[in-house]
């Protein structure tokens, strides 16, 4: 039995996991300034010795260098606060959770999370891939105009695809009601996401690409233009040989965090 916690800017999701499956799950509001206290509470209330926590942070050597949406975590060594927990990037956890939900069938698995910001996770040969600790930060690939990003640099992919910078959710709602301008917006959005994701696909040659995060609710409105853009941009790799799917569960981050901790994969 293990416990997985997925810390997000709006909600903190937790799951008790046994035999690779979620037995119980719950959701708490992310309260500013109380995030560490809330996580401590969840860990204390549950007796599981194995705990995995996914955090929306730029991680370096186990330290949360910056958490753009949860400033309380900035600069914190989370291993110091949660001694028995394995700390990981939230997208790493989500990628592994989605991998497990598909029975480990697809590998390499690339997960792209489109939310307030843009992140990614990779499972390769059954293992979450984090490089030296900070791999897969797809949101900070450069070459996308000149807007300043929260990471301190300019021109990041996230500044044209993250909900913090572009109003995707509002346009998605309008597009669902048939608004032509909003439909066009969503097509353009798909193309720009395709451009960003093309760099990762060209490098990693994944078997499956999963779109997660809040914006994935509008998956149908942008996936086709995204694939069209990929068809134009990818060399050697054929976009029709890649499986594209939407994330299966809101709790895949919590599930993945628990399994990565339980299986000692990081
Ligand atoms: Zn950036």
PDB file of C-alpha atoms and ligand atoms in Angstrom:
ATOM      1  CA  UNK A   1       0.000   0.000   0.000  1.00  0.00           C
ATOM      2  CA  UNK A   2       1.324   3.442  -0.883  1.00  0.00           C
ATOM      3  CA  UNK A   3       0.156   7.027  -0.897  1.00  0.00           C
ATOM      4  CA  UNK A   4       0.439   9.394  -3.837  1.00  0.00           C
ATOM      5  CA  UNK A   5      -0.075  13.161  -3.699  1.00  0.00           C
ATOM      6  CA  UNK A   6      -0.380  15.419  -6.719  1.00  0.00           C
ATOM      7  CA  UNK A   7       0.086  19.073  -5.797  1.00  0.00           C
ATOM      8  CA  UNK A   8      -1.569  21.501  -8.188  1.00  0.00           C
ATOM      9  CA  UNK A   9      -2.168  25.248  -8.216  1.00  0.00           C
ATOM     10  CA  UNK A  10      -5.936  24.769  -7.659  1.00  0.00           C
ATOM     11  CA  UNK A  11      -6.309  21.351  -6.028  1.00  0.00           C
ATOM     12  CA  UNK A  12      -4.220  18.826  -4.154  1.00  0.00           C
ATOM     13  CA  UNK A  13      -5.198  15.297  -5.187  1.00  0.00           C
ATOM     14  CA  UNK A  14      -4.324  12.232  -3.161  1.00  0.00           C
ATOM     15  CA  UNK A  15      -4.718   8.504  -3.720  1.00  0.00           C
ATOM     16  CA  UNK A  16      -4.132   5.319  -1.720  1.00  0.00           C
ATOM     17  CA  UNK A  17      -2.763   2.707  -4.038  1.00  0.00           C
ATOM     18  CA  UNK A  18      -2.647  -1.054  -3.660  1.00  0.00           C
ATOM     19  CA  UNK A  19      -1.587  -3.640  -6.240  1.00  0.00           C
ATOM     20  CA  UNK A  20      -1.120  -0.914  -8.809  1.00  0.00           C
ATOM     21  CA  UNK A  21      -4.663   0.416  -8.452  1.00  0.00           C
ATOM     22  CA  UNK A  22      -6.304   3.344  -6.717  1.00  0.00           C
ATOM     23  CA  UNK A  23      -8.289   2.133  -3.685  1.00  0.00           C
ATOM     24  CA  UNK A  24      -9.326   5.516  -2.390  1.00  0.00           C
ATOM     25  CA  UNK A  25      -8.932   9.054  -3.679  1.00  0.00           C
ATOM     26  CA  UNK A  26      -9.686  12.520  -2.471  1.00  0.00           C
ATOM     27  CA  UNK A  27      -9.259  16.173  -3.386  1.00  0.00           C
ATOM     28  CA  UNK A  28      -8.420  19.207  -1.263  1.00  0.00           C
ATOM     29  CA  UNK A  29      -8.320  22.887  -2.200  1.00  0.00           C
ATOM     30  CA  UNK A  30      -4.844  24.388  -2.565  1.00  0.00           C
ATOM     31  CA  UNK A  31      -4.782  27.177   0.014  1.00  0.00           C
ATOM     32  CA  UNK A  32      -2.119  29.830  -0.451  1.00  0.00           C
ATOM     33  CA  UNK A  33       0.546  29.684   2.228  1.00  0.00           C
ATOM     34  CA  UNK A  34      -0.794  26.397   3.639  1.00  0.00           C
ATOM     35  CA  UNK A  35       0.384  23.912   1.038  1.00  0.00           C
ATOM     36  CA  UNK A  36       3.119  22.331   3.165  1.00  0.00           C
ATOM     37  CA  UNK A  37       0.707  22.061   6.118  1.00  0.00           C
ATOM     38  CA  UNK A  38      -1.953  20.399   3.938  1.00  0.00           C
ATOM     39  CA  UNK A  39       0.540  17.841   2.578  1.00  0.00           C
ATOM     40  CA  UNK A  40       1.820  17.125   6.094  1.00  0.00           C
ATOM     41  CA  UNK A  41      -1.786  16.576   7.181  1.00  0.00           C
ATOM     42  CA  UNK A  42      -2.448  14.068   4.407  1.00  0.00           C
ATOM     43  CA  UNK A  43       0.722  12.119   5.228  1.00  0.00           C
ATOM     44  CA  UNK A  44      -0.043  12.078   8.969  1.00  0.00           C
ATOM     45  CA  UNK A  45      -3.634  10.929   8.526  1.00  0.00           C
ATOM     46  CA  UNK A  46      -2.562   8.021   6.372  1.00  0.00           C
ATOM     47  CA  UNK A  47      -0.423   5.233   7.664  1.00  0.00           C
ATOM     48  CA  UNK A  48       1.260   4.293   4.421  1.00  0.00           C
ATOM     49  CA  UNK A  49       4.997   4.222   4.856  1.00  0.00           C
ATOM     50  CA  UNK A  50       5.619   4.751   1.174  1.00  0.00           C
ATOM     51  CA  UNK A  51       4.738   8.224  -0.073  1.00  0.00           C
ATOM     52  CA  UNK A  52       5.295   9.846  -3.456  1.00  0.00           C
ATOM     53  CA  UNK A  53       4.631  13.544  -4.062  1.00  0.00           C
ATOM     54  CA  UNK A  54       4.388  15.236  -7.455  1.00  0.00           C
ATOM     55  CA  UNK A  55       5.019  18.977  -7.331  1.00  0.00           C
ATOM     56  CA  UNK A  56       4.655  21.668 -10.018  1.00  0.00           C
ATOM     57  CA  UNK A  57       8.237  22.832  -9.531  1.00  0.00           C
ATOM     58  CA  UNK A  58      11.429  23.259 -11.472  1.00  0.00           C
ATOM     59  CA  UNK A  59      13.430  20.692  -9.547  1.00  0.00           C
ATOM     60  CA  UNK A  60      17.207  20.781  -9.276  1.00  0.00           C
ATOM     61  CA  UNK A  61      19.066  18.364  -7.006  1.00  0.00           C
ATOM     62  CA  UNK A  62      15.835  17.645  -5.147  1.00  0.00           C
ATOM     63  CA  UNK A  63      15.255  21.315  -4.398  1.00  0.00           C
ATOM     64  CA  UNK A  64      12.214  23.140  -5.637  1.00  0.00           C
ATOM     65  CA  UNK A  65      14.054  25.957  -7.410  1.00  0.00           C
ATOM     66  CA  UNK A  66      10.838  27.677  -8.393  1.00  0.00           C
ATOM     67  CA  UNK A  67       7.144  26.837  -8.264  1.00  0.00           C
ATOM     68  CA  UNK A  68       5.527  29.433 -10.558  1.00  0.00           C
ATOM     69  CA  UNK A  69       2.024  28.766  -9.179  1.00  0.00           C
ATOM     70  CA  UNK A  70       2.824  27.938  -5.565  1.00  0.00           C
ATOM     71  CA  UNK A  71       5.414  30.484  -4.468  1.00  0.00           C
ATOM     72  CA  UNK A  72       5.374  29.011  -0.964  1.00  0.00           C
ATOM     73  CA  UNK A  73       7.505  26.146  -2.298  1.00  0.00           C
ATOM     74  CA  UNK A  74      10.158  28.380  -3.917  1.00  0.00           C
ATOM     75  CA  UNK A  75      13.678  27.425  -2.893  1.00  0.00           C
ATOM     76  CA  UNK A  76      12.484  24.712  -0.496  1.00  0.00           C
ATOM     77  CA  UNK A  77      14.199  21.370  -0.002  1.00  0.00           C
ATOM     78  CA  UNK A  78      10.978  19.351   0.124  1.00  0.00           C
ATOM     79  CA  UNK A  79      12.783  16.181   1.196  1.00  0.00           C
ATOM     80  CA  UNK A  80      13.539  18.029   4.417  1.00  0.00           C
ATOM     81  CA  UNK A  81       9.840  18.697   5.101  1.00  0.00           C
ATOM     82  CA  UNK A  82       8.488  15.318   4.053  1.00  0.00           C
ATOM     83  CA  UNK A  83      11.186  12.931   5.187  1.00  0.00           C
ATOM     84  CA  UNK A  84       9.630   9.677   4.122  1.00  0.00           C
ATOM     85  CA  UNK A  85       8.426  10.946   0.764  1.00  0.00           C
ATOM     86  CA  UNK A  86       9.876  10.701  -2.720  1.00  0.00           C
ATOM     87  CA  UNK A  87       9.599  14.127  -4.409  1.00  0.00           C
ATOM     88  CA  UNK A  88       9.172  14.408  -8.155  1.00  0.00           C
ATOM     89  CA  UNK A  89       7.892  16.714 -10.868  1.00  0.00           C
ATOM     90  CA  UNK A  90       4.108  16.497 -11.231  1.00  0.00           C
ATOM     91  CA  UNK A  91       4.340  15.698 -14.967  1.00  0.00           C
ATOM     92  CA  UNK A  92       6.789  12.842 -14.325  1.00  0.00           C
ATOM     93  CA  UNK A  93       4.206  11.400 -11.929  1.00  0.00           C
ATOM     94  CA  UNK A  94       1.361  11.943 -14.406  1.00  0.00           C
ATOM     95  CA  UNK A  95       3.300  10.282 -17.238  1.00  0.00           C
ATOM     96  CA  UNK A  96       3.977   7.193 -15.126  1.00  0.00           C
ATOM     97  CA  UNK A  97       0.359   7.079 -13.904  1.00  0.00           C
ATOM     98  CA  UNK A  98      -0.924   7.150 -17.491  1.00  0.00           C
ATOM     99  CA  UNK A  99       1.635   4.478 -18.398  1.00  0.00           C
ATOM    100  CA  UNK A 100       0.321   2.257 -15.584  1.00  0.00           C
ATOM    101  CA  UNK A 101      -3.321   2.911 -16.545  1.00  0.00           C
ATOM    102  CA  UNK A 102      -2.499   1.477 -19.992  1.00  0.00           C
ATOM    103  CA  UNK A 103      -0.872  -1.599 -18.469  1.00  0.00           C
ATOM    104  CA  UNK A 104       2.607  -0.514 -19.557  1.00  0.00           C
ATOM    105  CA  UNK A 105       1.623  -1.239 -23.133  1.00  0.00           C
ATOM    106  CA  UNK A 106       3.052   1.885 -24.787  1.00  0.00           C
ATOM    107  CA  UNK A 107       6.720   2.808 -24.502  1.00  0.00           C
ATOM    108  CA  UNK A 108       8.228   5.366 -24.918  1.00  0.00           C
ATOM    109  CA  UNK A 109       5.317   7.358 -23.566  1.00  0.00           C
ATOM    110  CA  UNK A 110       5.386  11.135 -23.809  1.00  0.00           C
ATOM    111  CA  UNK A 111       2.935  13.101 -21.716  1.00  0.00           C
ATOM    112  CA  UNK A 112       2.360  16.783 -22.409  1.00  0.00           C
ATOM    113  CA  UNK A 113       0.422  18.700 -19.762  1.00  0.00           C
ATOM    114  CA  UNK A 114      -1.325  21.825 -21.007  1.00  0.00           C
ATOM    115  CA  UNK A 115      -2.524  23.790 -18.023  1.00  0.00           C
ATOM    116  CA  UNK A 116      -1.631  27.126 -16.465  1.00  0.00           C
ATOM    117  CA  UNK A 117       1.872  26.321 -17.644  1.00  0.00           C
ATOM    118  CA  UNK A 118       3.156  23.618 -19.987  1.00  0.00           C
ATOM    119  CA  UNK A 119       5.062  20.577 -18.759  1.00  0.00           C
ATOM    120  CA  UNK A 120       5.968  17.107 -19.940  1.00  0.00           C
ATOM    121  CA  UNK A 121       6.902  13.687 -18.655  1.00  0.00           C
ATOM    122  CA  UNK A 122       8.510  10.667 -20.278  1.00  0.00           C
ATOM    123  CA  UNK A 123       8.445   6.950 -19.564  1.00  0.00           C
ATOM    124  CA  UNK A 124      11.207   5.090 -21.360  1.00  0.00           C
ATOM    125  CA  UNK A 125      11.813   1.334 -21.004  1.00  0.00           C
ATOM    126  CA  UNK A 126       9.376   1.254 -18.122  1.00  0.00           C
ATOM    127  CA  UNK A 127      11.175   3.968 -16.181  1.00  0.00           C
ATOM    128  CA  UNK A 128      10.330   7.628 -15.635  1.00  0.00           C
ATOM    129  CA  UNK A 129      13.025   9.705 -17.316  1.00  0.00           C
ATOM    130  CA  UNK A 130      14.223  12.856 -15.507  1.00  0.00           C
ATOM    131  CA  UNK A 131      17.772  13.283 -16.828  1.00  0.00           C
ATOM    132  CA  UNK A 132      19.913  14.745 -14.055  1.00  0.00           C
ATOM    133  CA  UNK A 133      16.711  15.844 -12.388  1.00  0.00           C
ATOM    134  CA  UNK A 134      15.242  18.565 -14.591  1.00  0.00           C
ATOM    135  CA  UNK A 135      14.496  16.871 -17.918  1.00  0.00           C
ATOM    136  CA  UNK A 136      11.323  17.292 -19.959  1.00  0.00           C
ATOM    137  CA  UNK A 137      10.660  20.972 -19.219  1.00  0.00           C
ATOM    138  CA  UNK A 138       9.111  21.359 -22.652  1.00  0.00           C
ATOM    139  CA  UNK A 139       7.428  24.637 -21.645  1.00  0.00           C
ATOM    140  CA  UNK A 140      10.791  26.367 -21.709  1.00  0.00           C
ATOM    141  CA  UNK A 141      11.941  25.448 -25.189  1.00  0.00           C
ATOM    142  CA  UNK A 142      12.696  28.767 -26.873  1.00  0.00           C
ATOM    143  CA  UNK A 143      11.833  30.304 -30.213  1.00  0.00           C
ATOM    144  CA  UNK A 144       8.251  31.379 -29.538  1.00  0.00           C
ATOM    145  CA  UNK A 145       8.196  35.156 -29.913  1.00  0.00           C
ATOM    146  CA  UNK A 146       9.557  37.383 -27.217  1.00  0.00           C
ATOM    147  CA  UNK A 147       7.201  37.398 -24.279  1.00  0.00           C
ATOM    148  CA  UNK A 148       8.808  37.172 -20.879  1.00  0.00           C
ATOM    149  CA  UNK A 149       8.282  33.846 -19.101  1.00  0.00           C
ATOM    150  CA  UNK A 150       8.013  33.172 -15.377  1.00  0.00           C
ATOM    151  CA  UNK A 151      11.281  31.230 -15.621  1.00  0.00           C
ATOM    152  CA  UNK A 152      13.042  34.553 -16.232  1.00  0.00           C
ATOM    153  CA  UNK A 153      13.799  34.070 -19.938  1.00  0.00           C
ATOM    154  CA  UNK A 154      11.858  35.149 -23.017  1.00  0.00           C
ATOM    155  CA  UNK A 155      10.283  33.275 -25.922  1.00  0.00           C
ATOM    156  CA  UNK A 156       9.344  30.070 -24.072  1.00  0.00           C
ATOM    157  CA  UNK A 157       6.776  27.638 -25.554  1.00  0.00           C
ATOM    158  CA  UNK A 158       4.732  28.075 -22.371  1.00  0.00           C
ATOM    159  CA  UNK A 159       4.170  31.767 -23.135  1.00  0.00           C
ATOM    160  CA  UNK A 160       2.151  30.825 -26.241  1.00  0.00           C
ATOM    161  CA  UNK A 161       0.487  27.625 -24.978  1.00  0.00           C
ATOM    162  CA  UNK A 162      -0.046  27.999 -21.215  1.00  0.00           C
ATOM    163  CA  UNK A 163      -3.377  29.148 -19.775  1.00  0.00           C
ATOM    164  CA  UNK A 164      -1.492  31.723 -17.716  1.00  0.00           C
ATOM    165  CA  UNK A 165      -0.597  33.606 -20.906  1.00  0.00           C
ATOM    166  CA  UNK A 166      -3.299  32.709 -23.446  1.00  0.00           C
ATOM    167  CA  UNK A 167      -7.008  32.491 -22.737  1.00  0.00           C
ATOM    168  CA  UNK A 168      -7.586  28.965 -24.000  1.00  0.00           C
ATOM    169  CA  UNK A 169     -10.388  27.976 -21.646  1.00  0.00           C
ATOM    170  CA  UNK A 170     -12.603  30.943 -22.538  1.00  0.00           C
ATOM    171  CA  UNK A 171     -12.086  30.329 -26.265  1.00  0.00           C
ATOM    172  CA  UNK A 172     -12.680  26.592 -25.846  1.00  0.00           C
ATOM    173  CA  UNK A 173     -16.057  27.306 -24.217  1.00  0.00           C
ATOM    174  CA  UNK A 174     -17.051  29.694 -26.994  1.00  0.00           C
ATOM    175  CA  UNK A 175     -15.826  27.262 -29.656  1.00  0.00           C
ATOM    176  CA  UNK A 176     -17.968  24.491 -28.169  1.00  0.00           C
ATOM    177  CA  UNK A 177     -20.971  26.783 -28.712  1.00  0.00           C
ATOM    178  CA  UNK A 178     -20.000  27.161 -32.355  1.00  0.00           C
ATOM    179  CA  UNK A 179     -18.360  30.621 -32.239  1.00  0.00           C
ATOM    180  CA  UNK A 180     -16.334  30.858 -35.468  1.00  0.00           C
ATOM    181  CA  UNK A 181     -13.619  33.167 -34.169  1.00  0.00           C
ATOM    182  CA  UNK A 182     -13.081  30.922 -31.156  1.00  0.00           C
ATOM    183  CA  UNK A 183     -12.940  27.840 -33.398  1.00  0.00           C
ATOM    184  CA  UNK A 184     -10.192  29.567 -35.413  1.00  0.00           C
ATOM    185  CA  UNK A 185      -8.397  30.433 -32.190  1.00  0.00           C
ATOM    186  CA  UNK A 186      -8.457  26.778 -31.140  1.00  0.00           C
ATOM    187  CA  UNK A 187      -7.090  25.700 -34.531  1.00  0.00           C
ATOM    188  CA  UNK A 188      -4.221  28.190 -34.199  1.00  0.00           C
ATOM    189  CA  UNK A 189      -3.709  26.922 -30.682  1.00  0.00           C
ATOM    190  CA  UNK A 190      -3.422  23.339 -31.985  1.00  0.00           C
ATOM    191  CA  UNK A 191      -0.827  24.428 -34.525  1.00  0.00           C
ATOM    192  CA  UNK A 192       1.318  26.212 -31.952  1.00  0.00           C
ATOM    193  CA  UNK A 193       1.100  23.229 -29.588  1.00  0.00           C
ATOM    194  CA  UNK A 194       2.091  20.987 -32.505  1.00  0.00           C
ATOM    195  CA  UNK A 195       5.149  23.159 -33.081  1.00  0.00           C
ATOM    196  CA  UNK A 196       6.257  22.930 -29.452  1.00  0.00           C
ATOM    197  CA  UNK A 197       5.593  19.211 -29.172  1.00  0.00           C
ATOM    198  CA  UNK A 198       7.392  18.529 -32.474  1.00  0.00           C
ATOM    199  CA  UNK A 199      10.757  19.180 -30.811  1.00  0.00           C
ATOM    200  CA  UNK A 200      10.081  16.522 -28.189  1.00  0.00           C
ATOM    201  CA  UNK A 201       8.746  14.000 -30.727  1.00  0.00           C
ATOM    202  CA  UNK A 202      11.668  14.532 -33.110  1.00  0.00           C
ATOM    203  CA  UNK A 203      14.100  13.844 -30.256  1.00  0.00           C
ATOM    204  CA  UNK A 204      12.264  11.051 -28.457  1.00  0.00           C
ATOM    205  CA  UNK A 205      10.323   9.173 -31.169  1.00  0.00           C
ATOM    206  CA  UNK A 206       7.546   8.133 -28.747  1.00  0.00           C
ATOM    207  CA  UNK A 207       5.023   5.366 -29.365  1.00  0.00           C
ATOM    208  CA  UNK A 208       2.245   7.369 -27.720  1.00  0.00           C
ATOM    209  CA  UNK A 209       1.677  11.060 -26.959  1.00  0.00           C
ATOM    210  CA  UNK A 210      -0.802  11.818 -24.193  1.00  0.00           C
ATOM    211  CA  UNK A 211      -2.296  15.253 -23.676  1.00  0.00           C
ATOM    212  CA  UNK A 212      -3.142  16.056 -20.058  1.00  0.00           C
ATOM    213  CA  UNK A 213      -3.748  19.143 -17.936  1.00  0.00           C
ATOM    214  CA  UNK A 214      -6.861  21.320 -17.713  1.00  0.00           C
ATOM    215  CA  UNK A 215      -6.730  22.373 -21.379  1.00  0.00           C
ATOM    216  CA  UNK A 216      -7.015  18.729 -22.462  1.00  0.00           C
ATOM    217  CA  UNK A 217     -10.759  19.109 -21.777  1.00  0.00           C
ATOM    218  CA  UNK A 218     -10.793  20.858 -25.167  1.00  0.00           C
ATOM    219  CA  UNK A 219      -8.738  18.045 -26.800  1.00  0.00           C
ATOM    220  CA  UNK A 220     -11.100  17.566 -29.777  1.00  0.00           C
ATOM    221  CA  UNK A 221     -10.898  21.273 -30.625  1.00  0.00           C
ATOM    222  CA  UNK A 222      -7.152  21.304 -31.254  1.00  0.00           C
ATOM    223  CA  UNK A 223      -5.828  17.752 -31.787  1.00  0.00           C
ATOM    224  CA  UNK A 224      -6.365  17.651 -35.581  1.00  0.00           C
ATOM    225  CA  UNK A 225      -4.615  20.983 -36.345  1.00  0.00           C
ATOM    226  CA  UNK A 226      -1.906  19.885 -33.922  1.00  0.00           C
ATOM    227  CA  UNK A 227      -1.369  16.672 -35.906  1.00  0.00           C
ATOM    228  CA  UNK A 228      -1.414  18.597 -39.209  1.00  0.00           C
ATOM    229  CA  UNK A 229       1.347  20.853 -37.903  1.00  0.00           C
ATOM    230  CA  UNK A 230       3.318  17.814 -36.744  1.00  0.00           C
ATOM    231  CA  UNK A 231       2.956  16.190 -40.167  1.00  0.00           C
ATOM    232  CA  UNK A 232       4.590  19.268 -41.680  1.00  0.00           C
ATOM    233  CA  UNK A 233       7.355  19.579 -39.129  1.00  0.00           C
ATOM    234  CA  UNK A 234       8.487  16.015 -38.414  1.00  0.00           C
ATOM    235  CA  UNK A 235      11.232  14.452 -40.494  1.00  0.00           C
ATOM    236  CA  UNK A 236      11.631  10.667 -40.747  1.00  0.00           C
ATOM    237  CA  UNK A 237       8.932  10.100 -38.105  1.00  0.00           C
ATOM    238  CA  UNK A 238       5.420   9.593 -39.508  1.00  0.00           C
ATOM    239  CA  UNK A 239       2.751  11.279 -37.403  1.00  0.00           C
ATOM    240  CA  UNK A 240       0.215   8.611 -38.408  1.00  0.00           C
ATOM    241  CA  UNK A 241       2.326   5.999 -36.631  1.00  0.00           C
ATOM    242  CA  UNK A 242       2.056   7.822 -33.319  1.00  0.00           C
ATOM    243  CA  UNK A 243      -0.893   7.172 -31.012  1.00  0.00           C
ATOM    244  CA  UNK A 244      -2.472  10.338 -29.597  1.00  0.00           C
ATOM    245  CA  UNK A 245      -4.737  10.149 -26.588  1.00  0.00           C
ATOM    246  CA  UNK A 246      -6.175  12.364 -23.922  1.00  0.00           C
ATOM    247  CA  UNK A 247      -5.149  11.610 -20.310  1.00  0.00           C
ATOM    248  CA  UNK A 248      -7.324   8.880 -18.799  1.00  0.00           C
ATOM    249  CA  UNK A 249      -7.669  10.165 -15.249  1.00  0.00           C
ATOM    250  CA  UNK A 250      -7.484  13.346 -13.238  1.00  0.00           C
ATOM    251  CA  UNK A 251      -5.775  11.188 -10.602  1.00  0.00           C
ATOM    252  CA  UNK A 252      -2.996   9.796 -12.801  1.00  0.00           C
ATOM    253  CA  UNK A 253      -0.486  12.155 -11.134  1.00  0.00           C
ATOM    254  CA  UNK A 254      -1.347  10.839  -7.662  1.00  0.00           C
ATOM    255  CA  UNK A 255      -1.298   7.234  -8.926  1.00  0.00           C
ATOM    256  CA  UNK A 256       2.042   7.715 -10.689  1.00  0.00           C
ATOM    257  CA  UNK A 257       3.640   9.386  -7.648  1.00  0.00           C
ATOM    258  CA  UNK A 258       2.601   6.457  -5.438  1.00  0.00           C
ATOM    259  CA  UNK A 259       3.839   3.833  -7.905  1.00  0.00           C
ATOM    260  CA  UNK A 260       7.173   5.555  -8.586  1.00  0.00           C
ATOM    261  CA  UNK A 261       7.789   5.720  -4.824  1.00  0.00           C
ATOM    262  CA  UNK A 262       6.611   2.129  -4.229  1.00  0.00           C
ATOM    263  CA  UNK A 263       8.679   0.694  -7.046  1.00  0.00           C
ATOM    264  CA  UNK A 264      11.757   2.780  -6.215  1.00  0.00           C
ATOM    265  CA  UNK A 265      12.055   4.128  -9.752  1.00  0.00           C
ATOM    266  CA  UNK A 266      13.725   7.446  -8.930  1.00  0.00           C
TER     267      UNK A 266
HETATM  268 ZN1  LIG B   1      10.318  29.808 -19.519  1.00  0.00          ZN
END
